[in-house]
PDB file of C-alpha atoms and ligand atoms in Angstrom:
ATOM      1  CA  MET A 919      83.744  83.337 146.930  1.00 87.00           C
ATOM      2  CA  ARG A 920      85.091  82.625 143.459  1.00 92.00           C
ATOM      3  CA  LYS A 921      88.839  83.119 143.101  1.00 97.00           C
ATOM      4  CA  GLU A 922      90.185  85.068 140.127  1.00 98.00           C
ATOM      5  CA  LEU A 923      92.783  84.151 137.531  1.00 98.00           C
ATOM      6  CA  GLU A 924      95.175  86.998 136.834  1.00 97.00           C
ATOM      7  CA  PHE A 925      96.355  87.800 133.323  1.00 98.00           C
ATOM      8  CA  SER A 926      99.717  89.409 132.564  1.00 97.00           C
ATOM      9  CA  ASN A 927      97.864  92.394 131.046  1.00 97.00           C
ATOM     10  CA  GLY A 928      95.906  93.013 134.264  1.00 97.00           C
ATOM     11  CA  LYS A 929      92.684  91.334 133.125  1.00 97.00           C
ATOM     12  CA  LYS A 930      90.964  89.085 135.667  1.00 97.00           C
ATOM     13  CA  LEU A 931      88.611  86.148 135.195  1.00 98.00           C
ATOM     14  CA  GLU A 932      86.774  84.111 137.820  1.00 98.00           C
ATOM     15  CA  VAL A 933      88.077  80.556 138.000  1.00 98.00           C
ATOM     16  CA  GLY A 934      85.518  78.047 136.803  1.00 98.00           C
ATOM     17  CA  THR A 935      86.012  74.303 136.689  1.00 98.00           C
ATOM     18  CA  ILE A 936      89.517  72.917 136.398  1.00 98.00           C
ATOM     19  CA  TYR A 937      89.649  70.042 133.888  1.00 98.00           C
ATOM     20  CA  CYS A 938      92.714  67.813 133.830  1.00 98.00           C
ATOM     21  CA  VAL A 939      94.011  65.212 131.408  1.00 96.00           C
ATOM     22  CA  GLY A 940      95.894  62.187 132.684  1.00 92.00           C
ATOM     23  CA  SER A 941      98.467  60.190 130.738  1.00 85.00           C
ATOM     24  CA  ASN A 942      99.345  62.618 127.944  1.00 93.00           C
ATOM     25  CA  TYR A 943     103.125  62.166 127.652  1.00 92.00           C
ATOM     26  CA  SER A 944     104.406  58.697 126.752  1.00 88.00           C
ATOM     27  CA  LYS A 945     107.447  58.761 129.080  1.00 87.00           C
ATOM     28  CA  HIS A 946     105.251  59.713 132.042  1.00 85.00           C
ATOM     29  CA  ILE A 947     102.759  56.996 131.105  1.00 84.00           C
ATOM     30  CA  LYS A 948     105.670  54.527 131.226  1.00 85.00           C
ATOM     31  CA  GLU A 949     107.004  55.791 134.563  1.00 85.00           C
ATOM     32  CA  MET A 950     103.524  55.295 136.050  1.00 85.00           C
ATOM     33  CA  GLY A 951     103.170  51.828 134.525  1.00 84.00           C
ATOM     34  CA  ASN A 952     100.012  52.926 132.697  1.00 83.00           C
ATOM     35  CA  LEU A 953      98.786  52.273 129.163  1.00 79.00           C
ATOM     36  CA  ILE A 954      97.707  54.799 126.541  1.00 78.00           C
ATOM     37  CA  THR A 955      93.920  54.716 126.496  1.00 81.00           C
ATOM     38  CA  ALA A 956      91.667  55.153 123.464  1.00 82.00           C
ATOM     39  CA  GLU A 957      89.784  58.010 125.117  1.00 86.00           C
ATOM     40  CA  PRO A 958      91.573  60.634 127.220  1.00 91.00           C
ATOM     41  CA  VAL A 959      91.547  60.175 131.005  1.00 93.00           C
ATOM     42  CA  ILE A 960      89.746  63.211 132.455  1.00 97.00           C
ATOM     43  CA  PHE A 961      89.344  64.359 136.028  1.00 98.00           C
ATOM     44  CA  ILE A 962      88.216  67.588 137.659  1.00 98.00           C
ATOM     45  CA  LYS A 963      89.409  69.871 140.439  1.00 98.00           C
ATOM     46  CA  PRO A 964      87.080  72.417 142.048  1.00 98.00           C
ATOM     47  CA  GLY A 965      87.813  76.037 141.068  1.00 98.00           C
ATOM     48  CA  ASN A 966      88.651  76.789 144.663  1.00 97.00           C
ATOM     49  CA  ALA A 967      91.645  74.451 144.472  1.00 98.00           C
ATOM     50  CA  TYR A 968      93.380  77.216 142.466  1.00 98.00           C
ATOM     51  CA  ILE A 969      96.217  79.139 144.110  1.00 98.00           C
ATOM     52  CA  LYS A 970      98.328  81.851 142.528  1.00 98.00           C
ATOM     53  CA  ASP A 971     102.008  82.723 142.411  1.00 98.00           C
ATOM     54  CA  GLY A 972     103.452  83.211 145.904  1.00 98.00           C
ATOM     55  CA  GLU A 973     100.840  81.119 147.720  1.00 98.00           C
ATOM     56  CA  SER A 974     101.250  77.716 149.407  1.00 98.00           C
ATOM     57  CA  ILE A 975     100.187  74.157 148.712  1.00 98.00           C
ATOM     58  CA  ILE A 976      98.683  72.767 151.925  1.00 98.00           C
ATOM     59  CA  PRO A 977      98.267  69.009 151.464  1.00 98.00           C
ATOM     60  CA  PRO A 978      95.892  67.175 153.790  1.00 98.00           C
ATOM     61  CA  LYS A 979      97.804  65.562 156.657  1.00 97.00           C
ATOM     62  CA  PHE A 980      96.701  62.010 155.857  1.00 98.00           C
ATOM     63  CA  SER A 981      98.790  61.829 152.666  1.00 98.00           C
ATOM     64  CA  GLU A 982     102.422  60.783 152.966  1.00 98.00           C
ATOM     65  CA  ASN A 983     103.311  60.996 149.288  1.00 98.00           C
ATOM     66  CA  VAL A 984     102.450  64.298 147.578  1.00 98.00           C
ATOM     67  CA  HIS A 985     103.710  64.695 143.976  1.00 98.00           C
ATOM     68  CA  HIS A 986     104.330  67.645 141.663  1.00 98.00           C
ATOM     69  CA  GLU A 987     103.118  67.462 138.050  1.00 98.00           C
ATOM     70  CA  VAL A 988     104.019  70.497 135.923  1.00 98.00           C
ATOM     71  CA  GLU A 989     101.619  71.151 133.042  1.00 98.00           C
ATOM     72  CA  LEU A 990     100.688  73.619 130.332  1.00 98.00           C
ATOM     73  CA  VAL A 991      97.334  75.171 131.255  1.00 98.00           C
ATOM     74  CA  ALA A 992      94.911  76.576 128.680  1.00 98.00           C
ATOM     75  CA  VAL A 993      92.290  78.990 130.021  1.00 98.00           C
ATOM     76  CA  ILE A 994      88.924  79.020 128.251  1.00 98.00           C
ATOM     77  CA  GLY A 995      87.666  82.435 127.124  1.00 98.00           C
ATOM     78  CA  LYS A 996      84.274  81.744 125.538  1.00 98.00           C
ATOM     79  CA  ASP A 997      81.332  79.391 126.024  1.00 98.00           C
ATOM     80  CA  CYS A 998      82.378  76.241 124.262  1.00 97.00           C
ATOM     81  CA  ARG A 999      80.315  73.195 123.325  1.00 98.00           C
ATOM     82  CA  ASN A1000      80.924  70.611 120.596  1.00 98.00           C
ATOM     83  CA  VAL A1001      83.790  72.396 118.878  1.00 98.00           C
ATOM     84  CA  GLU A1002      85.876  70.697 116.221  1.00 98.00           C
ATOM     85  CA  GLU A1003      89.575  70.294 116.793  1.00 97.00           C
ATOM     86  CA  ASN A1004      90.454  72.867 114.108  1.00 97.00           C
ATOM     87  CA  GLU A1005      88.242  75.476 115.844  1.00 97.00           C
ATOM     88  CA  ALA A1006      89.113  74.626 119.439  1.00 97.00           C
ATOM     89  CA  LEU A1007      91.963  77.079 119.983  1.00 96.00           C
ATOM     90  CA  ASN A1008      89.632  79.981 119.127  1.00 97.00           C
ATOM     91  CA  TYR A1009      88.076  79.375 122.558  1.00 98.00           C
ATOM     92  CA  VAL A1010      91.340  79.850 124.469  1.00 97.00           C
ATOM     93  CA  ALA A1011      91.783  83.105 126.425  1.00 97.00           C
ATOM     94  CA  GLY A1012      95.408  82.422 127.283  1.00 98.00           C
ATOM     95  CA  TYR A1013      98.083  80.025 128.454  1.00 98.00           C
ATOM     96  CA  ALA A1014      99.743  79.529 131.827  1.00 98.00           C
ATOM     97  CA  VAL A1015     101.864  76.985 133.653  1.00 98.00           C
ATOM     98  CA  GLY A1016     100.317  74.993 136.479  1.00 98.00           C
ATOM     99  CA  ILE A1017     101.151  72.238 138.930  1.00 98.00           C
ATOM    100  CA  ASP A1018      98.658  69.373 139.111  1.00 98.00           C
ATOM    101  CA  THR A1019      99.486  68.535 142.710  1.00 98.00           C
ATOM    102  CA  THR A1020      98.602  64.942 143.493  1.00 98.00           C
ATOM    103  CA  LEU A1021      98.266  62.810 146.633  1.00 98.00           C
ATOM    104  CA  ARG A1022      99.947  59.830 144.963  1.00 98.00           C
ATOM    105  CA  ASP A1023      99.341  57.372 147.808  1.00 98.00           C
ATOM    106  CA  ILE A1024      95.650  58.259 147.957  1.00 98.00           C
ATOM    107  CA  GLN A1025      95.386  58.079 144.159  1.00 98.00           C
ATOM    108  CA  GLN A1026      97.026  54.636 144.123  1.00 97.00           C
ATOM    109  CA  LYS A1027      94.611  53.397 146.774  1.00 98.00           C
ATOM    110  CA  ALA A1028      91.678  54.750 144.743  1.00 97.00           C
ATOM    111  CA  LYS A1029      92.992  53.098 141.548  1.00 95.00           C
ATOM    112  CA  ASN A1030      93.418  49.761 143.329  1.00 96.00           C
ATOM    113  CA  ASN A1031      89.861  49.936 144.643  1.00 97.00           C
ATOM    114  CA  GLY A1032      88.279  51.301 141.451  1.00 96.00           C
ATOM    115  CA  GLN A1033      87.324  54.521 143.240  1.00 97.00           C
ATOM    116  CA  PRO A1034      87.363  58.131 141.985  1.00 96.00           C
ATOM    117  CA  TRP A1035      90.322  60.503 142.309  1.00 97.00           C
ATOM    118  CA  ALA A1036      88.499  63.543 143.713  1.00 98.00           C
ATOM    119  CA  VAL A1037      90.415  63.592 147.005  1.00 98.00           C
ATOM    120  CA  ALA A1038      93.800  62.670 145.483  1.00 98.00           C
ATOM    121  CA  LYS A1039      93.573  65.357 142.810  1.00 98.00           C
ATOM    122  CA  GLY A1040      91.078  67.992 143.933  1.00 98.00           C
ATOM    123  CA  PHE A1041      92.046  68.892 147.487  1.00 98.00           C
ATOM    124  CA  TYR A1042      92.168  72.578 148.459  1.00 98.00           C
ATOM    125  CA  THR A1043      95.322  74.287 147.060  1.00 98.00           C
ATOM    126  CA  SER A1044      96.001  71.437 144.602  1.00 98.00           C
ATOM    127  CA  ALA A1045      95.985  73.697 141.529  1.00 98.00           C
ATOM    128  CA  PRO A1046      98.688  76.389 141.485  1.00 98.00           C
ATOM    129  CA  ILE A1047      98.515  78.402 138.230  1.00 98.00           C
ATOM    130  CA  SER A1048     100.805  81.219 137.054  1.00 98.00           C
ATOM    131  CA  LYS A1049      99.654  84.492 135.581  1.00 98.00           C
ATOM    132  CA  VAL A1050      97.843  83.842 132.325  1.00 98.00           C
ATOM    133  CA  ILE A1051      99.454  85.118 129.116  1.00 98.00           C
ATOM    134  CA  PRO A1052      96.692  86.386 126.787  1.00 97.00           C
ATOM    135  CA  ILE A1053      96.192  84.438 123.571  1.00 96.00           C
ATOM    136  CA  GLU A1054      96.731  87.647 121.582  1.00 94.00           C
ATOM    137  CA  GLU A1055     100.442  87.299 122.351  1.00 93.00           C
ATOM    138  CA  PHE A1056     100.551  83.942 120.559  1.00 91.00           C
ATOM    139  CA  GLY A1057      97.768  83.872 118.007  1.00 84.00           C
ATOM    140  CA  PHE A1058      95.167  81.133 117.730  1.00 82.00           C
ATOM    141  CA  GLU A1059      97.285  78.628 115.773  1.00 85.00           C
ATOM    142  CA  ASN A1060      98.764  75.640 117.533  1.00 85.00           C
ATOM    143  CA  ARG A1061     102.111  76.424 119.104  1.00 88.00           C
ATOM    144  CA  GLU A1062     104.501  74.542 121.313  1.00 96.00           C
ATOM    145  CA  PHE A1063     105.948  75.625 124.669  1.00 97.00           C
ATOM    146  CA  ASP A1064     108.867  74.604 126.848  1.00 98.00           C
ATOM    147  CA  ILE A1065     107.718  73.898 130.383  1.00 98.00           C
ATOM    148  CA  GLU A1066     109.911  73.171 133.365  1.00 98.00           C
ATOM    149  CA  LEU A1067     109.691  72.587 137.101  1.00 98.00           C
ATOM    150  CA  SER A1068     112.364  72.710 139.764  1.00 98.00           C
ATOM    151  CA  VAL A1069     112.196  71.838 143.448  1.00 98.00           C
ATOM    152  CA  ASN A1070     114.547  73.788 145.741  1.00 98.00           C
ATOM    153  CA  GLY A1071     116.539  74.898 142.706  1.00 98.00           C
ATOM    154  CA  SER A1072     117.034  71.500 141.078  1.00 98.00           C
ATOM    155  CA  ILE A1073     115.244  70.748 137.807  1.00 98.00           C
ATOM    156  CA  LYS A1074     112.868  67.774 138.028  1.00 98.00           C
ATOM    157  CA  GLN A1075     110.658  68.084 134.939  1.00 98.00           C
ATOM    158  CA  SER A1076     111.466  69.671 131.609  1.00 98.00           C
ATOM    159  CA  THR A1077     109.768  69.112 128.282  1.00 97.00           C
ATOM    160  CA  ASN A1078     108.342  70.640 125.162  1.00 97.00           C
ATOM    161  CA  THR A1079     104.599  70.378 124.635  1.00 96.00           C
ATOM    162  CA  ALA A1080     105.260  68.861 121.181  1.00 95.00           C
ATOM    163  CA  GLU A1081     105.745  65.645 123.182  1.00 95.00           C
ATOM    164  CA  MET A1082     102.069  65.543 124.114  1.00 95.00           C
ATOM    165  CA  GLU A1083     100.097  62.543 122.847  1.00 94.00           C
ATOM    166  CA  ARG A1084      96.998  64.712 122.377  1.00 95.00           C
ATOM    167  CA  THR A1085      97.267  68.388 121.482  1.00 96.00           C
ATOM    168  CA  THR A1086      95.570  71.158 123.452  1.00 97.00           C
ATOM    169  CA  ALA A1087      93.103  71.554 120.557  1.00 97.00           C
ATOM    170  CA  LYS A1088      92.243  67.866 120.620  1.00 97.00           C
ATOM    171  CA  ILE A1089      91.734  67.934 124.392  1.00 97.00           C
ATOM    172  CA  ILE A1090      89.467  71.011 124.263  1.00 98.00           C
ATOM    173  CA  SER A1091      87.481  69.525 121.405  1.00 98.00           C
ATOM    174  CA  TYR A1092      87.007  66.304 123.382  1.00 98.00           C
ATOM    175  CA  LEU A1093      86.084  68.142 126.612  1.00 98.00           C
ATOM    176  CA  SER A1094      83.539  70.248 124.712  1.00 98.00           C
ATOM    177  CA  SER A1095      81.857  67.085 123.452  1.00 98.00           C
ATOM    178  CA  VAL A1096      81.229  65.984 127.031  1.00 98.00           C
ATOM    179  CA  PHE A1097      81.031  69.146 129.160  1.00 98.00           C
ATOM    180  CA  TYR A1098      79.929  72.755 128.673  1.00 98.00           C
ATOM    181  CA  LEU A1099      83.090  74.843 128.906  1.00 98.00           C
ATOM    182  CA  GLU A1100      82.832  78.429 130.111  1.00 98.00           C
ATOM    183  CA  PRO A1101      85.131  81.445 130.445  1.00 98.00           C
ATOM    184  CA  GLY A1102      87.526  80.913 133.354  1.00 98.00           C
ATOM    185  CA  ASP A1103      87.528  77.132 133.060  1.00 98.00           C
ATOM    186  CA  CYS A1104      91.099  75.829 133.072  1.00 98.00           C
ATOM    187  CA  VAL A1105      92.485  72.859 131.182  1.00 98.00           C
ATOM    188  CA  PHE A1106      95.551  71.096 132.578  1.00 98.00           C
ATOM    189  CA  THR A1107      97.017  69.265 129.587  1.00 98.00           C
ATOM    190  CA  GLY A1108      98.990  66.490 131.297  1.00 97.00           C
ATOM    191  CA  THR A1109     102.426  66.108 132.819  1.00 96.00           C
ATOM    192  CA  PRO A1110     105.740  64.903 131.373  1.00 95.00           C
ATOM    193  CA  GLU A1111     108.028  62.406 133.125  1.00 95.00           C
ATOM    194  CA  GLY A1112     109.953  63.292 136.265  1.00 96.00           C
ATOM    195  CA  VAL A1113     107.087  63.604 138.739  1.00 97.00           C
ATOM    196  CA  GLY A1114     108.233  63.246 142.330  1.00 97.00           C
ATOM    197  CA  LYS A1115     107.594  63.730 146.001  1.00 98.00           C
ATOM    198  CA  ILE A1116     107.399  67.135 147.664  1.00 98.00           C
ATOM    199  CA  VAL A1117     107.463  67.796 151.393  1.00 98.00           C
ATOM    200  CA  PRO A1118     106.727  70.738 153.705  1.00 98.00           C
ATOM    201  CA  GLY A1119     109.278  73.509 153.254  1.00 98.00           C
ATOM    202  CA  ASP A1120     109.951  72.715 149.575  1.00 98.00           C
ATOM    203  CA  LYS A1121     110.040  75.610 147.139  1.00 98.00           C
ATOM    204  CA  LEU A1122     108.573  74.856 143.714  1.00 98.00           C
ATOM    205  CA  HIS A1123     109.394  76.928 140.680  1.00 98.00           C
ATOM    206  CA  ALA A1124     107.597  76.307 137.396  1.00 98.00           C
ATOM    207  CA  GLU A1125     108.048  78.062 134.069  1.00 98.00           C
ATOM    208  CA  LEU A1126     106.287  78.489 130.796  1.00 98.00           C
ATOM    209  CA  LYS A1127     109.661  79.315 129.302  1.00 97.00           C
ATOM    210  CA  GLY A1128     109.980  82.902 128.194  1.00 96.00           C
ATOM    211  CA  PHE A1129     106.433  83.813 129.259  1.00 97.00           C
ATOM    212  CA  ALA A1130     105.386  82.997 132.823  1.00 98.00           C
ATOM    213  CA  GLU A1131     106.791  81.850 136.129  1.00 98.00           C
ATOM    214  CA  LEU A1132     105.142  80.316 139.167  1.00 98.00           C
ATOM    215  CA  ASN A1133     106.600  80.063 142.663  1.00 98.00           C
ATOM    216  CA  VAL A1134     104.789  78.176 145.411  1.00 98.00           C
ATOM    217  CA  ASN A1135     105.820  76.646 148.728  1.00 98.00           C
ATOM    218  CA  VAL A1136     104.676  73.451 150.353  1.00 98.00           C
ATOM    219  CA  GLU A1137     103.254  74.086 153.797  1.00 97.00           C
TER     220      GLU A1137
HETATM  221 MG1   MG B2541      98.495  65.671 135.802  1.00 75.77          MG
END
């Protein structure tokens, strides 16, 4: 059964496809030893990978290096295909904070072997997302957010989305030139530096500062 995103105003929307952008903050690109690519790096998580506030990340047992990646998430509100960058934010239903949970060892193995990242990035429970704040609270113009993540009370990642290499509008415009975006699709916009290992028992707390909070455990 399709899971539902919850909005802060009580609205609900079935989760569609979860699109993610890799390498979108220069300091994170450096910490991973990657290069900025001409086209964005895109990967997908199944909608069922979504979990909400208060639920648990349950990584598959064969991974020994699970990482947190805090990210701004834009939720799509209207069918969206081939939109220009200056129109792209009109298709956003709201913003949330999410954690692109990653099996780093499995991802590294896949990279080394030229294989896809589906297992490393898309495993069940890999996409915690906070309540969604409706776009009406922000307006459709570009705006920047502070996002932050702490593990067991200590801050690990903290940035402003102005640091992104590609804006949310640019990412949505690009995605819409390749895919057919639909209401309930989620766009993870990339993680800043400070990614790190999480283990069973850890408590993760992420914030879209001033708007939304997300608490999940690692099981
Ligand atoms: Mg990420």
